[in-house]
GROMACS .gro file of C-alpha atoms in nm:
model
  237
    1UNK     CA    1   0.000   0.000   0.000
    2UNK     CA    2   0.152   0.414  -0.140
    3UNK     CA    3   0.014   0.657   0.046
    4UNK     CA    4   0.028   0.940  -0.190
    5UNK     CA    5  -0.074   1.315  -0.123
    6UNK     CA    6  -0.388   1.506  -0.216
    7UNK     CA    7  -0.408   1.687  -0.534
    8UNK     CA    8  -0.030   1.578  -0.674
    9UNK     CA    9  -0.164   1.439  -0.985
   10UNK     CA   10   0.178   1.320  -1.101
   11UNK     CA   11   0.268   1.166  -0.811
   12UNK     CA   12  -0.040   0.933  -0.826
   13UNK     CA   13   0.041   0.919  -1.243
   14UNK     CA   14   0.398   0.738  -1.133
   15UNK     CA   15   0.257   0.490  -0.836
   16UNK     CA   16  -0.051   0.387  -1.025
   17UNK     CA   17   0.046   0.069  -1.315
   18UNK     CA   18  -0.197  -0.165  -1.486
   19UNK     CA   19  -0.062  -0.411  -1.110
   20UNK     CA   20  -0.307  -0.143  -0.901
   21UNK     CA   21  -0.539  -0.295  -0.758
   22UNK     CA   22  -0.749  -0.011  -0.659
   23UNK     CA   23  -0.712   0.377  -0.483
   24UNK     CA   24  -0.892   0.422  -0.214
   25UNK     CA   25  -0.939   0.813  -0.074
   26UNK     CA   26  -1.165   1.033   0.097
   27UNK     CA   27  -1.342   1.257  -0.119
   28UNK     CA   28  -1.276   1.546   0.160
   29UNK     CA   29  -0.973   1.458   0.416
   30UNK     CA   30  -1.096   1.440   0.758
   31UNK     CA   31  -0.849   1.371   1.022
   32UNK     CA   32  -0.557   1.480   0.757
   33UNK     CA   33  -0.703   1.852   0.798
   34UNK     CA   34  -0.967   1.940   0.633
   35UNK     CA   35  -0.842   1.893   0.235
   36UNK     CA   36  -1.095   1.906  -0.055
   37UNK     CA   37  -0.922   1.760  -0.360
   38UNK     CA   38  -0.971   1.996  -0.644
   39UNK     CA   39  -1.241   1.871  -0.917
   40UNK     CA   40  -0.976   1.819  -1.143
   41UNK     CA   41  -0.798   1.596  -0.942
   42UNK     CA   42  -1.046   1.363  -0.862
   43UNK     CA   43  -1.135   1.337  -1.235
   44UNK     CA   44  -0.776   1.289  -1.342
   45UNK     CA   45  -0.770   0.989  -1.059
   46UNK     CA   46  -1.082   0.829  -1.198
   47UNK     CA   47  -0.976   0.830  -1.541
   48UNK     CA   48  -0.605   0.633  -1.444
   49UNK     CA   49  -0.835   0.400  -1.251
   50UNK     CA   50  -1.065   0.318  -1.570
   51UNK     CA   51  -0.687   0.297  -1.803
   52UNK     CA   52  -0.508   0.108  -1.540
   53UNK     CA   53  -0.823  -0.119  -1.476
   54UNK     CA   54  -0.790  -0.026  -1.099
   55UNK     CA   55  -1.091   0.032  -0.846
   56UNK     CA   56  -1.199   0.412  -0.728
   57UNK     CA   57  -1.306   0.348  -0.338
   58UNK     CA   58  -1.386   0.658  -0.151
   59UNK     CA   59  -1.444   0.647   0.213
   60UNK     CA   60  -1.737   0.871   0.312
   61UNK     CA   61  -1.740   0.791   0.693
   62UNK     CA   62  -1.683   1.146   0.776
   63UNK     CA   63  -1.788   1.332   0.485
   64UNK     CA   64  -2.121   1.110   0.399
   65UNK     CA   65  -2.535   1.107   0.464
   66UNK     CA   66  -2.537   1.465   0.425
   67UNK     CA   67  -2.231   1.589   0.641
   68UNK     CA   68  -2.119   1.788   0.307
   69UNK     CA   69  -2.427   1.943   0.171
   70UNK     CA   70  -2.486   1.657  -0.055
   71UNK     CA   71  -2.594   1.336   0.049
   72UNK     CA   72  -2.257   1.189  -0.076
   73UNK     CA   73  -1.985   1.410  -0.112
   74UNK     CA   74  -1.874   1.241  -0.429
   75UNK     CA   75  -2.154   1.444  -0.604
   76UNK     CA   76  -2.052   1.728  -0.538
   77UNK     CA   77  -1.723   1.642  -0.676
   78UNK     CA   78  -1.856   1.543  -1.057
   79UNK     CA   79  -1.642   1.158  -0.998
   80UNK     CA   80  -1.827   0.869  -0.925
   81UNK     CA   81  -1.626   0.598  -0.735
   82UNK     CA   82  -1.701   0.206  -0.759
   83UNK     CA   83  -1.724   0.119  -0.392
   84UNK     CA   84  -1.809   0.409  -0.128
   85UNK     CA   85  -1.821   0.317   0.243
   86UNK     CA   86  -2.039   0.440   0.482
   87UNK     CA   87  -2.095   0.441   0.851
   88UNK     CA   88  -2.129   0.607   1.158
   89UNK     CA   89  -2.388   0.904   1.098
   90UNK     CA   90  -2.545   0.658   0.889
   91UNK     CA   91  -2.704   0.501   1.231
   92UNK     CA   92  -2.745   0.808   1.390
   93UNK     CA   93  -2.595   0.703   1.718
   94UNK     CA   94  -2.654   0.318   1.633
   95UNK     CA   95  -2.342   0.142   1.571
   96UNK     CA   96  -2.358   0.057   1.168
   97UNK     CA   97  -2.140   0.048   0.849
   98UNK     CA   98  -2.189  -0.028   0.492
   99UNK     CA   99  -2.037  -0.095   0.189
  100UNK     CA  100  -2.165   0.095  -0.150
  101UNK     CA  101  -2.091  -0.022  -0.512
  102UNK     CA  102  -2.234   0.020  -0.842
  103UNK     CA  103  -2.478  -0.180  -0.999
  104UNK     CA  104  -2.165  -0.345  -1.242
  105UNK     CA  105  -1.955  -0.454  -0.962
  106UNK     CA  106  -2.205  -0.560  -0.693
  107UNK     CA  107  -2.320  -0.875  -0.898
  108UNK     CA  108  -1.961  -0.967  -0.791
  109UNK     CA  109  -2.045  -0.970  -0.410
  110UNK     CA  110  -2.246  -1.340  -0.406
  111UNK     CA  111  -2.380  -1.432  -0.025
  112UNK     CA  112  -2.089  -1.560   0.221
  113UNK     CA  113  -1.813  -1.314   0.034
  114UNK     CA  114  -1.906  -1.015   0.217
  115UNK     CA  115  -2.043  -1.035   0.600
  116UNK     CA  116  -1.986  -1.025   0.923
  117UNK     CA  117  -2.139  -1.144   1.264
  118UNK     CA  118  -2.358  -0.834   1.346
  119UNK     CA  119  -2.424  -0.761   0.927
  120UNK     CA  120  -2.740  -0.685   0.818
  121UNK     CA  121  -2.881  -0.606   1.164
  122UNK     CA  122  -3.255  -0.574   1.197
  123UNK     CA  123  -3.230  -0.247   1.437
  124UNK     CA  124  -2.937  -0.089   1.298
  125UNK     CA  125  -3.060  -0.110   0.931
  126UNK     CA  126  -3.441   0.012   1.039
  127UNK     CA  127  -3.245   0.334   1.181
  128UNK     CA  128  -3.018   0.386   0.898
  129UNK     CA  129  -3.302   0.365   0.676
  130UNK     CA  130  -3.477   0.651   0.904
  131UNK     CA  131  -3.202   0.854   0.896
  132UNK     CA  132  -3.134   0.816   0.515
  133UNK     CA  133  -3.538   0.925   0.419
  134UNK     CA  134  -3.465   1.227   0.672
  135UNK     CA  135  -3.100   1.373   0.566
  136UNK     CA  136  -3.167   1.306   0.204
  137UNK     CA  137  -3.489   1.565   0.202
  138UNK     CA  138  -3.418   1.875  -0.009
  139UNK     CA  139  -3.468   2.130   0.295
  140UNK     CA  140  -3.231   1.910   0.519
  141UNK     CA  141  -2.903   1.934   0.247
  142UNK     CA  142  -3.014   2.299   0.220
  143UNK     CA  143  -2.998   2.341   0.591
  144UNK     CA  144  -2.666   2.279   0.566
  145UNK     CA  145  -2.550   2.486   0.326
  146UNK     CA  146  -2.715   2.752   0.536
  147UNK     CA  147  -2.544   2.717   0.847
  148UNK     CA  148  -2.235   2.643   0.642
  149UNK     CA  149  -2.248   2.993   0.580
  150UNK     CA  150  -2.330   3.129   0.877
  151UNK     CA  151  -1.953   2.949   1.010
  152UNK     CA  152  -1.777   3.089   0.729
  153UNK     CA  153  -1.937   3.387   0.805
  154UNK     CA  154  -1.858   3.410   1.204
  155UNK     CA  155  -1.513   3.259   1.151
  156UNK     CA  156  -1.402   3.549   0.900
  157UNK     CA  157  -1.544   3.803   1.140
  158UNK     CA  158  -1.338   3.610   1.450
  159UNK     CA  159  -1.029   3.609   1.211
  160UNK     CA  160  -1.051   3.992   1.136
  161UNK     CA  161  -1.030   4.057   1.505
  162UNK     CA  162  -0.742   3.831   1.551
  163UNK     CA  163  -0.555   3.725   1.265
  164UNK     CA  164  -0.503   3.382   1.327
  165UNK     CA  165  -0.610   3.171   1.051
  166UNK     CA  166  -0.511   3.149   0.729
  167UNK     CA  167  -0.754   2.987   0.540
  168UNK     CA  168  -1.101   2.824   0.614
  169UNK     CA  169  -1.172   2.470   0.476
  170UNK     CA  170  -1.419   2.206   0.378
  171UNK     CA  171  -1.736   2.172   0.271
  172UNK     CA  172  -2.100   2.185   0.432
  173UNK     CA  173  -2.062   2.133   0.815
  174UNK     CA  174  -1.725   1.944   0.794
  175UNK     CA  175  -1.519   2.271   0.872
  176UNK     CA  176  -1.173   2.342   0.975
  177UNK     CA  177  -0.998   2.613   1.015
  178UNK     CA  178  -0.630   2.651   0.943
  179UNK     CA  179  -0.399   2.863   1.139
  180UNK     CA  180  -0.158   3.055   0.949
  181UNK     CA  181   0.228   3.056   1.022
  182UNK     CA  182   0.237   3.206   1.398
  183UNK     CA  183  -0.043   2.995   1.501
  184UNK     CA  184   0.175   2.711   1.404
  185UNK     CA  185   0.102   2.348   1.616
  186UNK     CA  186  -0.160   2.535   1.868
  187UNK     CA  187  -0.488   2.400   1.750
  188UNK     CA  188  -0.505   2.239   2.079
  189UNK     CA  189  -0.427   2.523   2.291
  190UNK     CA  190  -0.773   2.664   2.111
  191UNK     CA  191  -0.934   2.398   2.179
  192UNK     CA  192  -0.856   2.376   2.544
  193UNK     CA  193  -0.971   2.770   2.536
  194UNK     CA  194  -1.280   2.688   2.399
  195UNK     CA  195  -1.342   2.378   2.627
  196UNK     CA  196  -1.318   2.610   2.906
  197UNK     CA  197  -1.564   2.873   2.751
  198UNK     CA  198  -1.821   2.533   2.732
  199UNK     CA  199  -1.763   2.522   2.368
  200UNK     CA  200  -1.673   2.176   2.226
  201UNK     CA  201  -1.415   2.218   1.931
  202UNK     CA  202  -1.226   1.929   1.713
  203UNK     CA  203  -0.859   1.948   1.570
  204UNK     CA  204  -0.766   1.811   1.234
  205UNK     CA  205  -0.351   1.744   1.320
  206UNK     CA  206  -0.164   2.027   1.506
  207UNK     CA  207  -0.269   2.338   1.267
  208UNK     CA  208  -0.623   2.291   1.164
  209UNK     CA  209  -0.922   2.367   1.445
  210UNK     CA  210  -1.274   2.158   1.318
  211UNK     CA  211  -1.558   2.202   1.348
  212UNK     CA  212  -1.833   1.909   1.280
  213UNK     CA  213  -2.188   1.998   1.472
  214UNK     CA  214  -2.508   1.864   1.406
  215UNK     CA  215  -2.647   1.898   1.012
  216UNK     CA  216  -3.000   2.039   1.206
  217UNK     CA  217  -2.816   2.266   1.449
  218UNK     CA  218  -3.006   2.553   1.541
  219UNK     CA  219  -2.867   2.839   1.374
  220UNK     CA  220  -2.905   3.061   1.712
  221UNK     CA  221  -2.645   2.768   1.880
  222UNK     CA  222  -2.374   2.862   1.599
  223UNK     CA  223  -2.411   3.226   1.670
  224UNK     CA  224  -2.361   3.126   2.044
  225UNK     CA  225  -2.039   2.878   1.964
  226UNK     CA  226  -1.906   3.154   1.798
  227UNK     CA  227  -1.933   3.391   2.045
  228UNK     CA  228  -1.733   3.129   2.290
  229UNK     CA  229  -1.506   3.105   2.072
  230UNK     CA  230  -1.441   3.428   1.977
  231UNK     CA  231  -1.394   3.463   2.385
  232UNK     CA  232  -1.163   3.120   2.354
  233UNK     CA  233  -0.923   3.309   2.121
  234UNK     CA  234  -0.929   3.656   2.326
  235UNK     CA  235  -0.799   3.493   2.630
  236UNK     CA  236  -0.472   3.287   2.408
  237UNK     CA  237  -0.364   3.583   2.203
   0.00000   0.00000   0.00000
């Protein structure tokens, strides 16, 4: 297994031969810090899969069942991978995971070549298939788009007061905020800040500060987070 690095097209073009088996990625790096591959990346990865014969898996833990805006982030990204997997927020709170392919390599999956003890789970798929009719309605994925903005929004206000990012990241309500040069390795030391202010923050690494809330969150709670935070940062700079 070559772990390669997002968007460096010709690094992928001189690990990927017609021996590949497949390329697996996230369509929108979680823990690696918040890092959407560009459009024309992904494309140029799906097209060496299809000429070196090789499987496109993308791992939508994280960024699927609406976490991006879309239901899948894949669509928002114009690529369409053969095998997507899927879990957590899938169950919403009930343990479950799932594999996704297309309809021309799931004939390939005949009984006994894909299971496990707990698979296909009464409970856990009844829930999943609550929480897929509910996060794939139109006004849900627009919710989130919504109160994307409204972090985008607060975190460029926070920034103008103190200068301490240098970019913010992702897509829909999977959200991270890098800190530019000073700020260097003390993502934690904001998050401590904020835990203290009753604010619960995530890091991406040592330079990126995430933020992943609820896709229903009421918009009057984000104002409030980012006024704790904004009180988080005061006290550290």
């Amino acid at each position: 297994m070559t772990h390669l690095d997002y968007n460096d097209i010709e690094a992928f073009k001189a690990h990927i031969s017609d021996k590949t088996c497949a390329v697996m990625m996230e369509p929108l790096q979680g823990e690696g810090g918040i890092v959407s591959p560009t459009p024309e990346f992904a494309k140029a990865v799906r097209e060496l899969c299809d000429q070196h014969n090789a499987l496109l898996i993308f791992d939508e833990v994280q960024t699927g069942n609406g976490r991006t805006g879309t239901f899948y982030a894949y669509e928002g990204l114009g690529v369409t991978p053969d095998i997507l997997s899927t879990a957590k927020s899938l169950g919403g709170g009930i343990p479950i995971g799932a594999m996704l392919t297309t309809d021309e390599f799931a004939p390939h999956l005949k009984v006994g070549t894909h299971g496990s003890t707990y698979g296909g789970n009464p409970l856990a798929c009844a829930v999943a298939e609550a929480v897929v009719d509910i996060v794939s309605q139109p006004e849900t994925l627009a919710g989130v788009a919504e109160r994307e903005a409204l972090f985008r929004d607060g975190l460029t206000k926070i920034n103008d007061k103190y200068g301490i990012f240098s970019e913010i990241r992702g897509k829909g309500l999977l959200i991270g905020a890098a800190l530019n040069e000073e700020w260097q390795g003390r993502a934690r030391e904001v998050l401590v800040a904020a835990e203290k202010q009753g604010l619960m923050v995530l890091v991406a690494g040592a330079n990126v500060v995430r933020f992943t809330p609820s896709l229903v969150i009421p918009k009057q709670d984000i104002e409030e987070g980012l006024a704790r935070l904004d009180k988080a940062i005061a006290s550290i700079v």
